[in-house]
Short mmCIF file of C-alpha atoms and ligand atoms in Angstrom, two decimals:
data_model
loop_
_atom_site.label_atom_id
_atom_site.label_comp_id
_atom_site.label_asym_id
_atom_site.label_seq_id
_atom_site.Cartn_x
_atom_site.Cartn_y
_atom_site.Cartn_z
CA MET A 1011 -13.83 9.94 -41.83
CA THR A 1012 -10.73 10.64 -39.71
CA GLU A 1013 -9.09 7.74 -37.95
CA PRO A 1014 -9.48 7.74 -34.13
CA ARG A 1015 -6.39 8.74 -32.18
CA LYS A 1016 -4.62 5.76 -30.61
CA ALA A 1017 -3.52 5.38 -27.00
CA ILE A 1018 -1.78 2.57 -25.15
CA VAL A 1019 -2.29 2.34 -21.40
CA VAL A 1020 0.21 0.21 -19.46
CA GLY A 1021 -1.25 -1.11 -16.20
CA ALA A 1022 -4.83 -2.14 -15.45
CA GLY A 1023 -5.01 -0.75 -11.93
CA ILE A 1024 -7.50 1.89 -10.88
CA GLY A 1025 -5.58 4.66 -12.66
CA GLY A 1026 -5.02 2.81 -15.93
CA LEU A 1027 -8.60 1.56 -16.21
CA THR A 1028 -9.99 5.02 -15.48
CA ALA A 1029 -7.67 6.55 -18.09
CA ALA A 1030 -8.88 4.01 -20.64
CA ILE A 1031 -12.53 4.80 -19.87
CA ALA A 1032 -11.93 8.56 -20.04
CA LEU A 1033 -10.03 8.34 -23.33
CA GLN A 1034 -12.62 6.03 -24.90
CA ARG A 1035 -15.39 8.42 -23.84
CA ALA A 1036 -13.40 11.14 -25.66
CA GLY A 1037 -13.23 9.08 -28.86
CA TRP A 1038 -9.76 7.55 -28.58
CA GLN A 1039 -8.98 3.97 -29.62
CA VAL A 1040 -7.41 2.50 -26.50
CA LYS A 1041 -5.51 -0.68 -25.69
CA VAL A 1042 -4.66 -1.55 -22.08
CA PHE A 1043 -1.77 -3.93 -21.35
CA GLU A 1044 -1.49 -5.55 -17.94
CA ALA A 1045 1.46 -7.64 -16.76
CA ALA A 1046 -0.60 -9.88 -14.45
CA GLN A 1047 -2.63 -12.75 -15.89
CA THR A 1048 -5.90 -11.27 -14.58
CA LEU A 1049 -7.16 -8.11 -12.95
CA ARG A 1050 -6.33 -8.27 -9.28
CA THR A 1051 -8.86 -10.66 -7.72
CA GLY A 1052 -7.41 -10.67 -4.20
CA GLY A 1053 -6.36 -7.76 -2.15
CA THR A 1054 -8.21 -5.62 0.25
CA GLY A 1055 -10.43 -2.59 0.37
CA LEU A 1056 -10.09 1.11 -0.10
CA SER A 1057 -12.06 4.31 0.22
CA VAL A 1058 -13.07 6.01 -3.00
CA MET A 1059 -13.24 9.53 -1.64
CA ALA A 1060 -15.72 12.21 -2.77
CA ASN A 1061 -13.23 13.86 -5.15
CA ALA A 1062 -12.68 10.57 -6.97
CA MET A 1063 -16.44 10.00 -7.16
CA ALA A 1064 -16.85 13.50 -8.64
CA ALA A 1065 -14.10 12.88 -11.19
CA LEU A 1066 -15.73 9.60 -12.30
CA HIS A 1067 -19.09 11.35 -12.51
CA SER A 1068 -17.61 14.14 -14.66
CA ILE A 1069 -16.82 11.67 -17.47
CA ASP A 1070 -20.15 9.82 -17.17
CA ALA A 1071 -18.17 6.73 -16.24
CA HIS A 1072 -21.30 4.95 -14.91
CA VAL A 1073 -19.16 2.89 -12.55
CA PRO A 1074 -21.54 1.59 -9.85
CA VAL A 1075 -19.18 2.30 -6.95
CA GLU A 1076 -21.95 3.05 -4.45
CA GLN A 1077 -23.84 -0.12 -5.38
CA ALA A 1078 -20.74 -2.34 -5.16
CA GLY A 1079 -19.45 -0.73 -1.96
CA GLN A 1080 -20.74 1.10 1.10
CA VAL A 1081 -21.21 4.85 1.47
CA ILE A 1082 -19.23 6.10 4.49
CA ARG A 1083 -21.71 7.39 7.08
CA GLN A 1084 -19.56 7.85 10.19
CA PHE A 1085 -15.84 8.46 10.40
CA PHE A 1086 -14.40 8.25 13.91
CA PHE A 1087 -10.96 8.79 15.38
CA LYS A 1088 -10.64 6.70 18.54
CA LYS A 1089 -8.06 5.88 21.17
CA HIS A 1090 -6.50 2.44 20.95
CA ASN A 1091 -8.97 1.12 23.50
CA GLY A 1092 -12.01 2.50 21.65
CA GLY A 1093 -12.39 5.69 23.70
CA PRO A 1094 -13.52 8.65 21.61
CA ILE A 1095 -11.15 11.29 20.19
CA THR A 1096 -13.26 12.99 17.53
CA SER A 1097 -15.24 12.36 14.37
CA MET A 1098 -14.90 13.67 10.86
CA PRO A 1099 -18.01 15.10 9.14
CA ILE A 1100 -17.25 13.09 6.00
CA HIS A 1101 -20.87 12.32 5.18
CA GLU A 1102 -21.86 15.99 5.54
CA ILE A 1103 -18.93 17.04 3.35
CA GLY A 1104 -20.11 14.53 0.76
CA GLU A 1105 -23.60 15.99 0.85
CA GLN A 1106 -22.20 19.48 0.46
CA LEU A 1107 -20.02 18.44 -2.49
CA GLY A 1108 -22.73 16.31 -4.11
CA HIS A 1109 -20.72 13.09 -3.99
CA PRO A 1110 -20.28 10.61 -1.12
CA SER A 1111 -17.09 8.81 -0.14
CA VAL A 1112 -17.43 5.05 -0.51
CA ASN A 1113 -15.65 2.01 0.94
CA ILE A 1114 -15.28 -0.81 -1.52
CA GLN A 1115 -13.40 -4.06 -2.04
CA ARG A 1116 -10.62 -3.37 -4.54
CA PRO A 1117 -11.39 -6.32 -6.88
CA LEU A 1118 -15.02 -5.15 -7.13
CA LEU A 1119 -13.90 -1.65 -8.11
CA LEU A 1120 -11.45 -2.98 -10.69
CA ARG A 1121 -14.14 -5.22 -12.18
CA ALA A 1122 -16.67 -2.37 -12.27
CA LEU A 1123 -14.15 -0.13 -14.06
CA ALA A 1124 -13.17 -2.84 -16.56
CA GLN A 1125 -16.84 -3.43 -17.41
CA GLN A 1126 -17.02 0.12 -18.77
CA LEU A 1127 -14.39 -0.56 -21.45
CA THR A 1128 -15.29 -1.54 -24.99
CA PRO A 1129 -14.71 -5.28 -25.68
CA ASP A 1130 -11.11 -6.34 -26.44
CA THR A 1131 -9.55 -3.28 -24.83
CA LEU A 1132 -7.63 -5.25 -22.22
CA THR A 1133 -4.72 -7.62 -22.81
CA THR A 1134 -3.42 -9.36 -19.70
CA GLY A 1135 -0.23 -11.33 -19.12
CA LEU A 1136 1.90 -8.90 -21.17
CA ARG A 1137 4.60 -6.89 -19.40
CA CYS A 1138 5.83 -3.61 -20.82
CA VAL A 1139 9.62 -3.26 -20.82
CA GLY A 1140 10.08 0.22 -22.27
CA TYR A 1141 9.19 2.78 -24.91
CA ALA A 1142 10.76 4.88 -27.66
CA ASN A 1143 9.38 8.30 -28.57
CA HIS A 1144 9.46 9.27 -32.24
CA PRO A 1145 8.21 12.47 -33.93
CA ASP A 1146 4.64 11.22 -34.54
CA GLY A 1147 4.10 8.93 -31.62
CA VAL A 1148 5.58 6.26 -29.42
CA ALA A 1149 6.64 2.64 -29.80
CA VAL A 1150 5.85 0.54 -26.72
CA HIS A 1151 7.95 -2.58 -26.16
CA PHE A 1152 6.81 -5.73 -24.38
CA GLU A 1153 8.52 -8.67 -22.72
CA ASP A 1154 7.44 -11.12 -25.46
CA GLY A 1155 9.39 -9.07 -28.05
CA SER A 1156 6.31 -7.37 -29.51
CA THR A 1157 6.06 -3.63 -30.13
CA HIS A 1158 2.84 -1.62 -30.33
CA GLU A 1159 2.57 1.88 -31.77
CA ALA A 1160 0.33 4.71 -30.60
CA GLU A 1161 0.12 8.49 -30.49
CA LEU A 1162 0.00 8.39 -26.67
CA LEU A 1163 1.39 6.08 -24.01
CA VAL A 1164 -0.10 6.31 -20.52
CA GLY A 1165 2.24 4.88 -17.88
CA ALA A 1166 -0.14 3.63 -15.20
CA ASP A 1167 2.13 0.83 -14.03
CA GLY A 1168 2.18 1.66 -10.35
CA LEU A 1169 4.83 2.15 -7.67
CA ASN A 1170 7.58 0.22 -9.50
CA SER A 1171 6.77 1.67 -12.92
CA VAL A 1172 9.20 0.76 -15.69
CA ILE A 1173 7.93 3.72 -17.68
CA ARG A 1174 8.79 6.11 -14.86
CA GLN A 1175 12.18 4.44 -14.50
CA GLN A 1176 12.93 5.08 -18.17
CA MET A 1177 11.58 8.64 -18.05
CA LEU A 1178 13.14 9.80 -14.79
CA GLY A 1179 15.92 7.33 -14.01
CA GLU A 1180 16.47 6.12 -10.44
CA THR A 1181 14.08 7.84 -8.00
CA PRO A 1182 14.29 5.69 -4.87
CA THR A 1183 11.23 4.85 -2.82
CA ARG A 1184 11.06 6.28 0.72
CA PRO A 1185 10.08 3.91 3.51
CA SER A 1186 7.24 4.92 5.82
CA GLY A 1187 8.85 3.57 8.99
CA TYR A 1188 6.04 1.11 9.57
CA ILE A 1189 4.72 -2.17 8.26
CA ALA A 1190 1.04 -2.69 7.48
CA TRP A 1191 -1.31 -5.66 7.70
CA LEU A 1192 -4.51 -5.61 5.66
CA ALA A 1193 -7.52 -7.88 5.17
CA VAL A 1194 -11.13 -8.09 4.05
CA THR A 1195 -13.21 -10.54 6.03
CA PRO A 1196 -16.85 -11.31 6.79
CA PHE A 1197 -17.40 -9.45 10.05
CA SER A 1198 -20.10 -7.81 12.10
CA HIS A 1199 -19.93 -6.14 15.50
CA PRO A 1200 -22.44 -3.99 17.44
CA VAL A 1201 -20.01 -1.05 17.22
CA MET A 1202 -19.73 -1.32 13.45
CA THR A 1203 -22.89 0.34 12.21
CA GLU A 1204 -23.71 0.77 8.51
CA GLY A 1205 -21.05 2.84 6.74
CA TYR A 1206 -18.71 2.73 9.76
CA VAL A 1207 -15.09 3.84 9.51
CA ALA A 1208 -12.88 4.21 12.57
CA HIS A 1209 -9.21 4.89 12.92
CA TYR A 1210 -7.85 3.75 16.28
CA TRP A 1211 -4.66 5.52 17.34
CA GLY A 1212 -2.09 3.97 19.67
CA ARG A 1213 1.62 4.50 20.28
CA GLY A 1214 3.42 3.81 17.01
CA LYS A 1215 0.45 1.72 15.90
CA ARG A 1216 -2.89 2.35 14.24
CA PHE A 1217 -5.84 0.25 13.23
CA GLY A 1218 -8.54 1.08 10.67
CA LEU A 1219 -11.89 -0.71 10.59
CA CYS A 1220 -14.25 -0.05 7.67
CA ASP A 1221 -17.62 -1.41 6.59
CA VAL A 1222 -17.27 -2.27 2.89
CA GLY A 1223 -20.86 -3.54 2.60
CA ASP A 1224 -22.30 -7.00 2.07
CA GLY A 1225 -21.37 -8.11 5.61
CA GLN A 1226 -17.66 -7.58 4.96
CA ALA A 1227 -15.14 -5.46 6.84
CA TYR A 1228 -11.89 -4.08 5.49
CA TRP A 1229 -9.28 -3.53 8.18
CA TRP A 1230 -5.69 -2.42 8.23
CA GLY A 1231 -3.16 -2.18 11.01
CA THR A 1232 0.17 -0.36 11.06
CA CYS A 1233 3.12 -0.84 13.39
CA ASN A 1234 6.34 1.16 13.57
CA HIS A 1235 9.37 -0.91 12.74
CA GLU A 1236 13.00 0.12 13.14
CA ASN A 1237 13.85 -1.16 9.71
CA ALA A 1238 10.42 -1.30 8.09
CA ALA A 1239 11.77 -1.41 4.54
CA ASP A 1240 13.58 -4.68 5.28
CA ALA A 1241 11.01 -6.23 7.64
CA ALA A 1242 10.10 -9.79 6.74
CA LEU A 1243 6.71 -10.07 5.06
CA ASN A 1244 5.82 -13.50 6.42
CA ILE A 1245 2.15 -13.69 7.38
CA SER A 1246 1.20 -14.61 10.91
CA LYS A 1247 -2.20 -13.89 12.45
CA GLN A 1248 -0.68 -14.39 15.89
CA GLU A 1249 1.80 -11.59 15.15
CA VAL A 1250 -1.13 -9.25 14.45
CA LEU A 1251 -3.03 -10.35 17.56
CA ASP A 1252 0.13 -9.82 19.64
CA ALA A 1253 0.49 -6.29 18.23
CA TYR A 1254 -3.02 -5.27 19.33
CA VAL A 1255 -3.29 -6.73 22.84
CA GLY A 1256 -5.41 -4.40 24.98
CA TRP A 1257 -7.01 -2.61 22.00
CA ALA A 1258 -10.77 -2.10 21.51
CA PRO A 1259 -12.81 -5.33 21.56
CA GLU A 1260 -13.97 -4.76 17.95
CA VAL A 1261 -10.32 -4.50 16.80
CA ILE A 1262 -9.41 -7.81 18.38
CA ALA A 1263 -12.65 -9.40 17.17
CA ALA A 1264 -11.96 -8.29 13.58
CA ILE A 1265 -8.48 -9.81 13.63
CA GLU A 1266 -9.79 -13.01 15.23
CA ALA A 1267 -12.52 -13.28 12.56
CA THR A 1268 -9.95 -13.11 9.75
CA PRO A 1269 -8.61 -16.33 8.25
CA GLU A 1270 -4.83 -16.20 8.08
CA SER A 1271 -5.09 -16.83 4.31
CA ALA A 1272 -6.89 -13.47 3.93
CA LEU A 1273 -4.07 -11.48 5.54
CA LEU A 1274 -1.65 -9.30 3.60
CA LYS A 1275 1.48 -7.69 5.00
CA MET A 1276 3.35 -4.89 3.27
CA HIS A 1277 5.71 -1.96 3.53
CA ALA A 1278 4.06 1.36 2.73
CA ARG A 1279 6.28 3.64 0.63
CA ASP A 1280 6.19 6.84 -1.34
CA ARG A 1281 8.73 8.77 -3.40
CA GLN A 1282 10.09 12.28 -3.25
CA PRO A 1283 7.69 14.30 -5.47
CA VAL A 1284 8.86 15.29 -8.95
CA GLU A 1285 7.36 17.87 -11.29
CA GLN A 1286 7.87 15.88 -14.47
CA PHE A 1287 5.04 13.50 -15.35
CA CYS A 1288 5.51 13.57 -19.16
CA ASP A 1289 8.11 12.91 -21.84
CA GLY A 1290 7.27 13.38 -25.53
CA HIS A 1291 4.20 11.24 -26.20
CA VAL A 1292 4.26 9.59 -22.76
CA ALA A 1293 2.34 10.58 -19.61
CA LEU A 1294 2.64 9.01 -16.17
CA LEU A 1295 -0.31 8.85 -13.81
CA GLY A 1296 -1.28 7.49 -10.41
CA ASP A 1297 1.37 5.71 -8.35
CA ALA A 1298 3.75 5.74 -11.32
CA ALA A 1299 3.79 9.55 -11.10
CA HIS A 1300 3.29 10.33 -7.40
CA PRO A 1301 3.09 7.37 -5.03
CA MET A 1302 1.96 8.45 -1.57
CA LEU A 1303 1.53 7.01 1.91
CA PRO A 1304 -2.03 5.90 2.61
CA SER A 1305 -2.73 8.33 5.47
CA LEU A 1306 -5.20 10.50 3.54
CA GLY A 1307 -6.79 7.66 1.54
CA GLN A 1308 -6.02 9.58 -1.64
CA GLY A 1309 -3.66 7.44 -3.79
CA ALA A 1310 -6.35 5.92 -5.98
CA ALA A 1311 -8.40 9.12 -5.89
CA GLN A 1312 -5.47 11.09 -7.29
CA ALA A 1313 -4.93 8.41 -9.96
CA ILE A 1314 -8.58 8.83 -10.97
CA GLU A 1315 -8.24 12.63 -11.02
CA ASP A 1316 -5.09 12.32 -13.18
CA ALA A 1317 -6.88 10.08 -15.66
CA VAL A 1318 -9.87 12.39 -16.00
CA VAL A 1319 -7.79 15.57 -16.34
CA LEU A 1320 -5.46 13.91 -18.86
CA ALA A 1321 -8.36 12.97 -21.14
CA GLU A 1322 -9.94 16.37 -20.66
CA ARG A 1323 -6.72 18.23 -21.60
CA LEU A 1324 -6.26 16.05 -24.67
CA ALA A 1325 -9.82 16.83 -25.74
CA GLN A 1326 -9.33 20.57 -25.25
CA THR A 1327 -5.92 20.89 -26.92
CA PRO A 1328 -5.35 19.09 -30.23
CA ASP A 1329 -1.55 19.33 -30.02
CA LEU A 1330 -0.52 16.36 -27.90
CA ARG A 1331 2.67 17.79 -26.42
CA THR A 1332 0.88 20.99 -25.39
CA ALA A 1333 -1.95 18.96 -23.86
CA LEU A 1334 0.52 16.83 -21.88
CA ALA A 1335 2.35 19.94 -20.67
CA ASP A 1336 -1.01 21.34 -19.49
CA TYR A 1337 -1.83 18.06 -17.78
CA GLN A 1338 1.49 18.07 -15.96
CA ALA A 1339 1.17 21.72 -14.94
CA HIS A 1340 -2.36 21.17 -13.64
CA ARG A 1341 -1.74 17.92 -11.81
CA HIS A 1342 1.67 18.07 -10.17
CA PRO A 1343 0.91 20.81 -7.61
CA ARG A 1344 -2.19 19.06 -6.29
CA ALA A 1345 -0.94 15.48 -6.38
CA ASN A 1346 2.49 16.34 -4.97
CA GLY A 1347 0.90 18.52 -2.27
CA ILE A 1348 -1.10 15.49 -1.18
CA VAL A 1349 2.05 13.28 -1.22
CA ASN A 1350 3.64 15.75 1.22
CA SER A 1351 0.51 16.08 3.39
CA ALA A 1352 0.14 12.30 3.59
CA ARG A 1353 3.76 11.94 4.76
CA PHE A 1354 3.31 14.72 7.33
CA MET A 1355 0.07 13.17 8.59
CA SER A 1356 1.70 9.75 8.76
CA GLY A 1357 4.38 11.14 11.12
CA ILE A 1358 1.70 12.47 13.45
CA GLU A 1359 -0.44 9.34 13.32
CA GLN A 1360 2.47 6.99 13.96
CA ALA A 1361 3.75 9.06 16.92
CA GLU A 1362 5.27 6.89 19.60
CA SER A 1363 6.22 8.95 22.66
CA THR A 1364 3.64 9.35 25.42
CA PHE A 1365 3.69 13.13 25.16
CA ALA A 1366 3.41 13.23 21.34
CA CYS A 1367 0.45 10.83 21.45
CA TRP A 1368 -1.24 12.76 24.24
CA PHE A 1369 -0.77 16.04 22.36
CA ARG A 1370 -1.99 14.53 19.08
CA ASP A 1371 -5.19 13.18 20.66
CA TRP A 1372 -5.76 16.39 22.68
CA TYR A 1373 -5.27 18.59 19.59
CA MET A 1374 -7.67 16.48 17.52
CA ARG A 1375 -10.25 16.43 20.31
CA LEU A 1376 -10.21 20.22 20.58
CA THR A 1377 -10.30 20.89 16.83
CA PRO A 1378 -13.82 22.13 16.00
CA GLN A 1379 -15.84 20.21 13.43
CA SER A 1380 -15.91 23.36 11.29
CA SER A 1381 -12.08 23.33 11.09
CA LEU A 1382 -12.00 19.62 10.27
CA ARG A 1383 -14.56 20.27 7.54
CA LYS A 1384 -12.53 23.18 6.15
CA LYS A 1385 -9.27 21.20 6.20
CA ASN A 1386 -10.81 18.30 4.31
CA ILE A 1387 -13.03 20.07 1.84
CA ASP A 1388 -10.15 21.13 -0.39
CA ILE A 1389 -8.76 17.61 -0.69
CA LEU A 1390 -12.22 16.15 -1.22
CA SER A 1391 -13.16 18.63 -3.97
CA PHE A 1392 -12.40 17.68 -7.55
CA LYS A 1393 -11.72 20.75 -9.65
CA PRO A 1394 -11.73 19.95 -13.36
CA SER A 1395 -9.20 22.03 -15.24
CA ALA A 1396 -10.61 25.28 -16.63
C1 LIG B 1331 -2.38 0.14 2.65
C2 LIG B 1331 -2.90 1.02 1.59
C3 LIG B 1331 -4.17 1.56 1.69
C4 LIG B 1331 -4.64 2.42 0.71
N1 LIG B 1331 -5.89 2.96 0.83
C5 LIG B 1331 -6.34 3.81 -0.11
C6 LIG B 1331 -7.64 4.40 0.01
O1 LIG B 1331 -8.39 4.13 0.95
N2 LIG B 1331 -8.04 5.25 -0.96
C7 LIG B 1331 -7.24 5.59 -2.03
O2 LIG B 1331 -7.66 6.40 -2.87
N3 LIG B 1331 -6.01 5.03 -2.17
C8 LIG B 1331 -5.56 4.17 -1.24
N4 LIG B 1331 -4.32 3.60 -1.37
C9 LIG B 1331 -3.49 3.93 -2.55
C10 LIG B 1331 -3.93 3.18 -3.78
O3 LIG B 1331 -4.02 1.80 -3.53
C11 LIG B 1331 -2.97 3.42 -4.94
O4 LIG B 1331 -2.60 4.77 -4.97
C12 LIG B 1331 -3.63 3.04 -6.26
O5 LIG B 1331 -3.91 1.68 -6.29
C13 LIG B 1331 -2.74 3.42 -7.43
O6 LIG B 1331 -3.35 2.99 -8.61
P1 LIG B 1331 -2.50 2.85 -9.93
O7 LIG B 1331 -3.47 2.43 -10.98
O8 LIG B 1331 -1.71 4.08 -10.15
O9 LIG B 1331 -1.43 1.71 -9.64
P2 LIG B 1331 -1.64 0.15 -9.26
O10 LIG B 1331 -2.92 -0.07 -8.53
O11 LIG B 1331 -0.39 -0.28 -8.60
O12 LIG B 1331 -1.77 -0.53 -10.68
C14 LIG B 1331 -0.65 -0.71 -11.51
C15 LIG B 1331 -0.93 -1.87 -12.46
O13 LIG B 1331 0.12 -1.94 -13.42
C16 LIG B 1331 0.50 -3.28 -13.57
N5 LIG B 1331 1.90 -3.26 -14.04
C17 LIG B 1331 3.00 -2.98 -13.30
N6 LIG B 1331 4.08 -3.00 -14.08
C18 LIG B 1331 3.67 -3.32 -15.33
C19 LIG B 1331 4.33 -3.50 -16.59
N7 LIG B 1331 5.66 -3.34 -16.70
N8 LIG B 1331 3.61 -3.82 -17.69
C20 LIG B 1331 2.25 -3.96 -17.58
N9 LIG B 1331 1.57 -3.81 -16.42
C21 LIG B 1331 2.28 -3.48 -15.31
C22 LIG B 1331 0.31 -3.90 -12.21
O14 LIG B 1331 0.20 -5.31 -12.28
C23 LIG B 1331 -0.97 -3.21 -11.76
O15 LIG B 1331 -2.12 -3.92 -12.17
C24 LIG B 1331 -3.83 2.72 -0.41
C25 LIG B 1331 -2.56 2.16 -0.53
C26 LIG B 1331 -2.09 1.32 0.46
C27 LIG B 1331 -0.72 0.74 0.31
#
């Protein structure tokens, strides 16, 4: 009997865990190494969009995302005070594509992914510090001095990836120009019906309110900042309340309902897209390869797509280097296109001048539902590689 092929995945985020599932489903022996002591237990929510759901389905991942989260039923764009702008036919697109988009708490998604791995796949509390390619594989080095060998290394170590750093050298992050507050909190409001998502647009500020199921809401707020990259990340609920004075009652109520201890504050960043995701026996995926601003809710979805396509290419093409070249060629146009679209969209959403905001809201209001559907269907469709 031939020995199973061996892979090491560095990073147990959404991308790394999905890669491990996909590779195990394809018969690989996989070890996942995570720097943190546990899978992330805190943190906020996210939307697992229809393309990510389709990608998970394509590998029979059996991850109960819908059960652990809340299918998105309405998706509204609103003025800062709650007045209507337009709605996105996200539920209808999901029905057309055969997969819904789902809001979920991040720790629940991570746990559901990890539960699909064979026992003893995951080692936590071990930080990767680098790798060395050799003709038959790759040696992966860790902070405790240990080295593990494999045929394949998957660098799924996120925005500040050490594997990317070694592969590509310095590729600075690009600030978004805003800071973001995020939280998950028990919350109900008459406006927030089942499966509710609304993005409220103000001048240089936005607020997102999402039903993540189980009586919980995930919300995020953004605020332009002259020097966002250096803005202090001290947490103050009063600072958030001050930023949203005069906004829709449900926005203020959601902030008021949130304990200060549940608040996160961060700088959103991306990087200039690159076309290289691979080096010898090493492949980057997710935020390590193509970090993006959150405007299209696609960062984790693209990490999931990467993971599924990577495993699929490796199954189709026995030669590892050829398979990785195929993976890179298939993935970089789509993922990098979304990085660029997310940055473009972010500029529009964070508009600050009265005219730009008026034009933005007017343009969105007049855009027919059929155009919104057409614009989104491509992003929300997962196309496995042929
Ligand atoms: C505000 C905000 C909202 C977002 N909303 C959405 C959304 O609605 N939908 C969506 O699809 N995406 C969303 N995203 C993007 C999404 O969160 C990321 O794209 C996604 O988490 C990337 O997953 P990943 O597995 O590539 O990286 P990460 O989630 O960053 O995971 C990387 C893992 O690697 C570990 N690690 C790091 N370095 C090392 C090392 N040296 N050795 C070992 N382990 C290491 C880390 O501890 C971490 O567990 C959002 C992002 C932000 C900032």
